[in-house]
Coordinates of C-alpha atoms and ligand atoms in Angstrom, one line a residue:
M8 CA 9.8 -195.5 85.1
L9 CA 6.4 -194.6 83.8
S10 CA 6.3 -191.9 81.0
A11 CA 3.6 -188.8 82.0
R12 CA 1.1 -190.3 79.5
S13 CA 1.2 -194.2 81.0
K14 CA 0.3 -192.8 84.3
H15 CA -3.1 -192.3 82.6
K16 CA -5.5 -195.3 83.1
V17 CA -8.7 -194.5 80.6
V18 CA -12.0 -196.5 80.6
V19 CA -13.7 -196.5 76.8
L20 CA -17.1 -197.5 77.6
G21 CA -18.7 -199.2 74.8
A22 CA -17.2 -202.0 72.7
G23 CA -18.7 -200.9 69.0
V24 CA -16.0 -200.1 66.0
I25 CA -16.0 -196.5 68.0
G26 CA -15.4 -197.7 71.0
L27 CA -12.9 -200.3 69.5
T28 CA -10.9 -198.0 67.3
C29 CA -10.6 -195.3 70.4
A30 CA -9.3 -197.7 72.6
L31 CA -6.9 -198.8 70.0
S32 CA -5.5 -196.2 69.2
L33 CA -5.4 -194.7 73.0
V34 CA -3.4 -198.1 73.6
E35 CA -0.8 -197.3 70.8
R36 CA -0.2 -193.8 72.4
G37 CA 0.9 -195.2 76.2
Y38 CA -2.5 -194.7 77.9
I39 CA -3.3 -197.8 80.1
V40 CA -6.5 -198.7 78.8
H41 CA -9.5 -200.6 79.7
V42 CA -13.4 -201.3 77.7
I43 CA -16.0 -202.3 78.7
A44 CA -19.6 -202.2 77.3
R45 CA -23.1 -204.2 77.7
D46 CA -22.4 -205.5 73.7
L47 CA -18.8 -207.0 72.7
P48 CA -17.9 -207.9 68.8
E49 CA -18.4 -211.7 69.6
D50 CA -22.0 -210.8 69.9
T51 CA -22.8 -210.8 66.3
D52 CA -26.4 -211.4 66.6
S53 CA -27.1 -208.5 69.3
Q54 CA -29.3 -205.8 67.6
S55 CA -28.5 -203.7 70.9
F56 CA -26.0 -201.9 69.1
A57 CA -25.4 -201.1 65.6
S58 CA -21.7 -202.3 64.9
P59 CA -22.4 -206.1 63.5
W60 CA -24.9 -204.6 61.0
A61 CA -22.8 -202.5 58.7
G62 CA -22.0 -202.6 55.1
A63 CA -19.4 -201.4 55.6
N64 CA -18.0 -199.2 53.2
I65 CA -16.9 -195.6 52.6
C66 CA -19.1 -193.6 50.8
P67 CA -19.0 -189.6 52.3
F68 CA -22.4 -188.1 52.4
K69 CA -21.4 -184.8 53.2
S70 CA -19.8 -181.5 51.2
I71 CA -16.7 -180.4 52.8
E72 CA -19.1 -176.7 53.9
D73 CA -21.7 -179.2 55.4
G74 CA -19.0 -181.3 57.1
P75 CA -15.5 -180.4 57.1
R76 CA -15.1 -182.6 60.4
E77 CA -16.3 -185.3 58.4
A78 CA -14.3 -184.6 55.8
N79 CA -11.2 -184.9 57.8
W80 CA -12.2 -188.2 59.5
E81 CA -13.1 -189.8 56.1
T82 CA -9.5 -188.8 54.8
A83 CA -8.1 -190.6 57.7
T84 CA -9.9 -193.7 57.8
Y85 CA -9.6 -194.0 54.2
K86 CA -5.7 -194.2 54.6
K87 CA -5.4 -196.4 57.5
I88 CA -7.9 -199.3 56.2
S89 CA -6.2 -199.1 53.1
E90 CA -3.3 -200.7 55.2
F91 CA -5.5 -203.4 55.6
I92 CA -6.2 -204.7 51.9
P93 CA -3.3 -206.9 52.4
S94 CA -4.1 -208.4 55.0
G95 CA -7.7 -209.3 53.4
L96 CA -9.8 -207.4 56.0
A97 CA -10.3 -204.9 54.0
I98 CA -11.2 -204.8 49.7
A99 CA -10.8 -202.3 47.0
L100 CA -14.1 -201.8 45.3
K101 CA -14.7 -199.8 42.3
G102 CA -17.4 -197.4 43.5
T103 CA -20.5 -195.7 41.9
R104 CA -22.9 -193.5 43.1
R105 CA -25.9 -192.2 41.8
F106 CA -28.4 -189.2 43.8
V107 CA -30.7 -186.4 42.3
R108 CA -30.0 -184.0 40.2
T109 CA -30.8 -181.8 43.3
E110 CA -28.0 -183.1 45.1
E111 CA -25.6 -181.5 43.0
E112 CA -23.4 -180.2 45.7
F113 CA -22.3 -183.8 45.4
L114 CA -20.2 -183.1 42.6
G115 CA -16.5 -182.0 43.1
H116 CA -16.5 -183.6 46.6
W117 CA -13.8 -183.0 48.5
Y118 CA -12.9 -186.7 48.2
K119 CA -11.8 -186.3 44.6
D120 CA -8.3 -186.1 45.7
V121 CA -8.7 -188.7 48.3
M122 CA -10.0 -191.7 47.0
P123 CA -8.3 -192.6 43.6
N124 CA -10.2 -192.5 39.9
Y125 CA -12.8 -190.2 40.6
R126 CA -15.1 -189.0 37.9
R127 CA -18.0 -187.6 36.9
L128 CA -20.1 -190.2 35.7
E129 CA -21.4 -189.4 31.4
K130 CA -25.1 -188.3 30.8
S131 CA -25.8 -192.4 29.6
E132 CA -24.8 -193.9 32.7
C133 CA -27.4 -192.1 34.6
P134 CA -31.2 -192.3 35.0
E135 CA -32.9 -189.4 34.1
G136 CA -32.7 -186.5 36.0
A137 CA -30.3 -187.8 37.9
L138 CA -26.1 -187.7 38.3
G139 CA -23.7 -189.6 39.5
V140 CA -19.4 -190.1 40.7
S141 CA -17.6 -193.6 40.1
F142 CA -14.5 -193.8 42.6
D143 CA -12.3 -196.4 44.0
T144 CA -13.6 -197.5 47.7
L145 CA -13.2 -200.2 49.8
S146 CA -15.3 -202.1 52.7
V147 CA -14.3 -204.6 55.8
N148 CA -16.6 -207.5 56.6
A149 CA -18.1 -205.3 59.9
P150 CA -18.3 -208.2 62.6
K151 CA -15.0 -210.0 61.6
Y152 CA -13.5 -206.2 61.5
C153 CA -14.9 -205.5 65.3
Q154 CA -13.6 -208.5 66.7
Y155 CA -9.9 -208.4 64.9
L156 CA -9.3 -205.3 66.8
A157 CA -10.6 -206.4 70.2
N158 CA -8.1 -209.7 69.7
E159 CA -5.9 -206.6 68.8
L160 CA -6.6 -205.0 72.2
R161 CA -6.7 -208.3 74.0
R162 CA -3.0 -209.1 72.6
K163 CA -1.9 -205.7 74.0
G164 CA -3.1 -206.3 77.5
V165 CA -6.3 -204.3 77.4
T166 CA -9.1 -206.2 79.3
I167 CA -12.2 -206.0 77.5
E168 CA -15.5 -206.6 80.5
R169 CA -19.0 -207.2 79.6
R170 CA -21.1 -204.6 81.8
Y171 CA -24.2 -202.5 82.0
V172 CA -23.6 -199.2 82.8
R173 CA -26.6 -196.9 84.5
D174 CA -25.0 -194.1 85.2
I175 CA -21.6 -192.3 83.7
E176 CA -20.2 -191.5 87.0
E177 CA -20.2 -195.6 88.2
V178 CA -17.7 -195.5 85.5
F179 CA -15.1 -193.8 87.0
G180 CA -15.3 -196.1 90.1
C181 CA -14.0 -199.0 87.9
F182 CA -10.3 -200.4 87.8
G183 CA -9.9 -198.8 90.7
G184 CA -11.0 -195.6 89.9
V185 CA -10.1 -193.0 86.8
G186 CA -9.9 -189.7 86.0
M187 CA -11.0 -190.7 82.3
V188 CA -13.6 -192.0 80.4
V189 CA -14.3 -192.2 77.1
N190 CA -18.0 -192.7 76.4
A191 CA -18.7 -194.7 72.7
T192 CA -21.9 -196.1 73.6
G193 CA -24.0 -195.1 70.2
L194 CA -28.0 -195.2 71.1
G195 CA -26.9 -195.9 75.1
A196 CA -26.2 -192.4 74.8
K197 CA -29.4 -191.5 75.3
S198 CA -30.4 -193.1 78.4
I199 CA -27.3 -193.1 80.6
A200 CA -27.5 -190.9 83.4
G201 CA -25.5 -188.0 83.1
V202 CA -25.1 -188.3 79.7
D203 CA -28.9 -188.5 78.8
D204 CA -28.6 -186.6 75.3
Q205 CA -32.2 -186.7 73.9
A206 CA -30.8 -186.1 70.0
V207 CA -29.9 -189.0 70.0
R208 CA -32.0 -190.9 67.5
P209 CA -31.7 -194.6 65.5
I210 CA -32.3 -194.8 61.3
R211 CA -33.2 -197.9 61.0
G212 CA -31.7 -200.2 58.5
Q213 CA -32.9 -203.4 56.6
T214 CA -30.5 -205.4 54.6
V215 CA -29.9 -208.7 52.9
L216 CA -26.5 -210.5 53.5
I217 CA -25.8 -212.2 50.1
K218 CA -23.2 -214.7 49.0
S219 CA -21.8 -213.0 45.6
D220 CA -18.4 -212.6 44.6
C221 CA -19.4 -209.6 43.0
L222 CA -16.5 -206.1 43.3
R223 CA -18.7 -203.9 42.5
C224 CA -20.3 -201.3 45.0
T225 CA -23.4 -199.5 44.0
M226 CA -25.2 -196.8 45.9
D227 CA -28.2 -195.5 44.8
S228 CA -30.2 -192.4 45.7
S229 CA -31.4 -191.1 42.2
D230 CA -35.3 -192.3 42.9
P231 CA -36.7 -190.1 45.8
N232 CA -39.0 -193.0 46.4
S233 CA -36.4 -196.0 46.9
S234 CA -32.6 -196.1 47.4
A235 CA -30.8 -198.9 47.1
Y236 CA -27.4 -200.1 47.6
I237 CA -24.8 -203.3 46.9
I238 CA -21.9 -203.4 49.4
P239 CA -19.4 -206.5 48.7
R240 CA -17.0 -207.2 51.9
P241 CA -14.3 -209.7 52.4
G242 CA -15.1 -213.4 52.1
G243 CA -17.3 -213.2 49.2
E244 CA -20.3 -211.8 50.6
V245 CA -22.6 -208.7 49.5
I246 CA -24.5 -206.8 51.9
C247 CA -27.8 -206.0 49.9
G248 CA -29.6 -202.4 51.5
G249 CA -31.2 -200.7 52.4
S250 CA -33.3 -198.1 54.4
Y251 CA -33.3 -195.3 56.4
G252 CA -36.0 -195.0 59.1
V253 CA -35.2 -191.9 61.1
D254 CA -36.6 -192.8 64.6
D255 CA -37.9 -196.4 63.6
W256 CA -37.0 -198.7 66.2
D257 CA -38.5 -201.5 64.7
L258 CA -35.9 -204.6 64.8
S259 CA -38.1 -207.0 62.8
V260 CA -37.7 -207.8 59.2
S261 CA -40.2 -206.8 56.6
P262 CA -40.0 -209.6 54.4
S263 CA -41.6 -207.2 51.9
H264 CA -38.9 -204.8 52.0
A265 CA -36.3 -207.4 51.6
T266 CA -37.7 -208.2 48.5
R267 CA -38.2 -204.5 47.1
I268 CA -34.4 -204.2 48.5
L269 CA -33.1 -207.1 46.4
S270 CA -35.3 -206.5 43.3
H271 CA -34.0 -202.8 43.0
C272 CA -30.1 -204.4 43.3
L273 CA -30.7 -206.6 40.7
R274 CA -31.6 -204.0 38.4
L275 CA -28.8 -201.9 39.5
D276 CA -26.1 -205.3 39.2
P277 CA -27.7 -208.6 37.2
S278 CA -24.1 -210.4 38.4
I279 CA -25.2 -210.5 41.8
S280 CA -27.6 -213.9 41.3
R281 CA -26.6 -216.7 39.3
D282 CA -28.7 -216.1 36.7
G283 CA -30.2 -212.8 36.7
T284 CA -33.3 -213.5 38.2
L285 CA -34.5 -212.7 42.0
E286 CA -34.6 -216.6 42.1
G287 CA -31.0 -216.8 41.5
I288 CA -29.8 -214.5 44.4
E289 CA -28.3 -216.8 47.4
I290 CA -29.9 -215.3 50.6
I291 CA -27.4 -216.0 53.7
R292 CA -30.0 -214.0 55.9
D293 CA -31.7 -210.8 56.8
N294 CA -30.5 -208.3 59.0
V295 CA -32.3 -205.0 60.8
G296 CA -29.9 -202.8 62.6
L297 CA -30.1 -199.3 64.5
R298 CA -27.5 -196.5 63.5
P299 CA -26.5 -194.6 66.5
S300 CA -27.6 -190.9 64.4
R301 CA -27.5 -187.8 66.4
S302 CA -29.5 -184.5 65.3
S303 CA -27.1 -182.1 65.3
G304 CA -24.2 -184.3 64.8
P305 CA -21.4 -186.7 66.0
R306 CA -20.6 -185.9 69.2
V307 CA -17.1 -185.7 69.9
E308 CA -16.2 -183.2 72.6
S309 CA -14.8 -183.6 76.4
E310 CA -16.5 -182.4 79.5
T311 CA -15.9 -182.0 82.7
I312 CA -18.1 -183.3 85.1
K313 CA -18.4 -183.1 88.9
L314 CA -19.0 -187.0 90.6
E315 CA -21.1 -186.5 93.2
A316 CA -20.1 -189.9 95.3
G317 CA -16.3 -188.4 95.1
G318 CA -14.8 -191.5 93.6
R319 CA -12.0 -193.1 95.5
E320 CA -10.1 -190.1 96.1
S321 CA -12.6 -188.0 97.4
P322 CA -15.7 -190.5 98.8
I323 CA -18.7 -188.2 100.2
R324 CA -18.4 -188.3 104.7
V325 CA -21.0 -187.8 106.2
T326 CA -20.2 -185.9 110.1
K327 CA -21.8 -186.4 113.6
T328 CA -23.0 -183.0 112.9
G329 CA -24.9 -184.4 109.4
E330 CA -23.2 -182.2 107.5
R331 CA -22.0 -183.7 104.1
R332 CA -18.2 -183.4 103.0
G333 CA -15.8 -184.2 100.4
G334 CA -17.5 -185.4 96.7
E335 CA -15.1 -182.8 94.8
R336 CA -13.3 -184.9 92.5
E337 CA -14.3 -184.5 88.4
G338 CA -13.8 -186.0 86.2
T339 CA -13.3 -186.1 82.2
V340 CA -15.7 -187.6 80.0
V341 CA -14.4 -187.7 75.8
H342 CA -17.6 -188.4 74.5
A343 CA -17.6 -190.1 70.8
Y344 CA -20.8 -191.0 69.7
G345 CA -24.0 -190.3 67.1
V346 CA -22.1 -191.2 64.1
G347 CA -25.2 -192.8 62.9
P348 CA -24.4 -194.4 59.2
A349 CA -20.8 -193.4 59.0
G350 CA -19.0 -194.8 62.2
Y351 CA -16.8 -197.1 59.8
Q352 CA -15.6 -195.0 57.5
Q353 CA -14.9 -192.2 60.1
S354 CA -13.6 -194.6 62.9
W355 CA -9.8 -193.5 62.5
G356 CA -10.0 -190.2 61.8
I357 CA -12.5 -189.7 65.1
A358 CA -9.9 -191.7 67.3
E359 CA -7.2 -189.7 66.9
D360 CA -9.6 -186.6 68.1
V361 CA -10.3 -188.8 70.8
V362 CA -6.8 -189.5 71.9
G363 CA -6.0 -185.1 71.1
L364 CA -9.0 -184.3 73.3
V365 CA -8.1 -187.2 76.1
E366 CA -3.9 -186.1 76.0
E367 CA -5.5 -182.1 76.5
A368 CA -7.7 -183.3 79.3
A369 CA -4.3 -185.0 80.8
R370 CA -2.4 -181.8 80.3
T371 CA -4.9 -179.9 82.4
S372 CA -5.2 -182.1 85.0
G373 CA -1.2 -182.4 85.3
K374 CA -1.1 -178.9 85.9
K375 CA -3.9 -178.4 88.1
R376 CA -2.6 -181.4 90.5
E377 CA 0.4 -179.2 90.2
S378 CA -0.7 -175.8 91.3
K379 CA -2.2 -178.0 94.4
L380 CA 1.3 -178.9 95.4
Ligands
LIG20 P1 -22.4 -199.4 68.7 O1 -21.8 -200.0 67.2 O2 -23.9 -199.2 68.2 O3 -22.0 -199.6 70.2 C1 -22.2 -199.2 71.0 C2 -21.3 -199.9 72.4 O4 -22.1 -198.8 73.5 C3 -22.0 -201.2 72.4 O5 -21.0 -201.8 73.1 C4 -22.9 -201.3 73.4 O6 -23.3 -202.5 74.1 C5 -22.2 -200.4 74.7 N1 -23.2 -199.3 75.2 C6 -24.6 -198.7 74.7 N2 -25.0 -198.2 76.1 C7 -24.1 -199.2 77.4 C8 -24.5 -198.9 78.4 N3 -25.8 -198.5 79.2 N4 -23.7 -199.6 78.9 C9 -22.9 -200.4 78.6 N5 -22.3 -200.3 77.4 C10 -23.1 -199.9 76.8 N6 -21.2 -197.1 58.8 C11 -20.2 -196.9 57.3 O7 -18.8 -196.1 57.8 N7 -19.9 -197.6 56.3 C12 -21.1 -198.2 55.9 O8 -21.0 -198.9 55.0 C13 -22.3 -198.4 57.0 N8 -23.5 -199.3 57.0 C14 -24.5 -199.6 57.9 C15 -25.6 -200.3 57.4 C16 -26.0 -200.1 57.8 C17 -27.5 -201.3 57.7 C18 -26.5 -200.0 59.6 C19 -27.3 -200.3 60.6 C20 -25.6 -199.1 60.2 C21 -24.3 -199.0 59.0 N9 -23.2 -198.2 59.1 C22 -21.9 -198.0 58.5 C23 -22.9 -197.2 60.3 C24 -22.2 -198.0 61.7 O9 -22.6 -199.3 61.9 C25 -21.9 -197.3 62.7 O10 -22.1 -196.1 62.7 C26 -21.5 -197.5 63.8 O11 -21.6 -199.5 64.1 C27 -21.3 -197.2 65.3 O12 -20.4 -198.0 66.1 P2 -20.6 -197.1 67.9 O13 -19.5 -197.6 68.0 O14 -20.7 -195.5 67.6 O15 -22.0 -197.9 68.4
LIG21 N1 -23.5 -196.2 55.3 C1 -24.4 -197.1 54.7 C2 -25.4 -197.2 55.1 O1 -25.5 -196.5 56.6 C3 -24.3 -197.0 53.1 O2 -26.5 -198.2 55.1 F1 -23.0 -196.3 52.7 F2 -24.7 -197.6 52.7 F3 -25.6 -195.6 52.8

């Protein structure tokens, strides 16, 4: 017999790191899950979604006062991604972060108890007027990690289907009709009818992928006019970044910016070059990706929507006298989008919250059904 939990079918809309991680967490709790998305993890060259372009490391940006949710999500994710180190899917890195003095709130970070070997940098280790910390961090090879998640899902019997959705209501009609949808559409949430979230905005990021065995992760925002970072990832590759162009939809590579990025990264860590010069850097490719951000922060919450077409359970019928009947069906959308620059580092924590929201919605709909009997 099916357990109460496994009776619930959920469609996850979106196959970026958030959709895939939510889908895997739901399957592991016994839900029957289907994933649909316009871009799939094998589309490693697609600029229509963010996930292939990430570093992807864990580097918290918020103080606990600014982002208690983010702190919880990142704590959970750090633990989970650490478990992937023995398989080679994630690597351990020595992390250093330098920032301007006005960002002093970044000292005494909540994550000093989460990320091992946290320490404040000495004055001599920072440029004039800057502060910094070092800690042990992690990274994954973003496209390969997403493909691993997708393969895990397929192995567990989940269908992953390519489909473009115009209206969130469409999704409730998929796979014979469902009552629960997880909306992990990143920037798509801005234009899907029934979601139309105008707070969603891109933050453009240009990076250069290079070949290097460097294992030091360096983040530098100590110069307000030029920030840069070096994120090594499994496979002897390093992502050199990066720009943060808020509301910038431009997907083309700026060659002059690429040179600026590499020059800054070379100053941060000359070991990324064979001989310490720009020419000695082995470039694999230039990348541009759009981080799916949201002005008011990530949206992780559930919403009950009226399904106007009524779905299969309650289709709209027009009587002989022209009256419209039916269409009283409701559906639950659990939103999980707007994670901006932090989708990987928050993925497992967000997925835990999404499972909690799905379980709560399943309980509520079960009670409603019982009270109708
Ligand atoms: P996306 O990856 O954008 O996926 C959205 C999914 O929804 C896709 O499958 C898409 O096809 C689907 N979709 C959208 N609209 C529709 C529709 N109408 N119909 C059907 N499907 C639809 N994060 C980190 O944690 N660490 C890092 O080091 C890091 N570095 C980054 C560096 C760069 C340069 C960039 C650009 C990003 C970086 N990020 C990093 C951020 C990270 O990439 C994103 O936060 C994350 O990928 C967002 O995942 P997502 O699943 O929410 O969205
Ligand atoms: N999260 C990465 C990014 O968005 C950063 O580029 F850590 F490098 F900032």
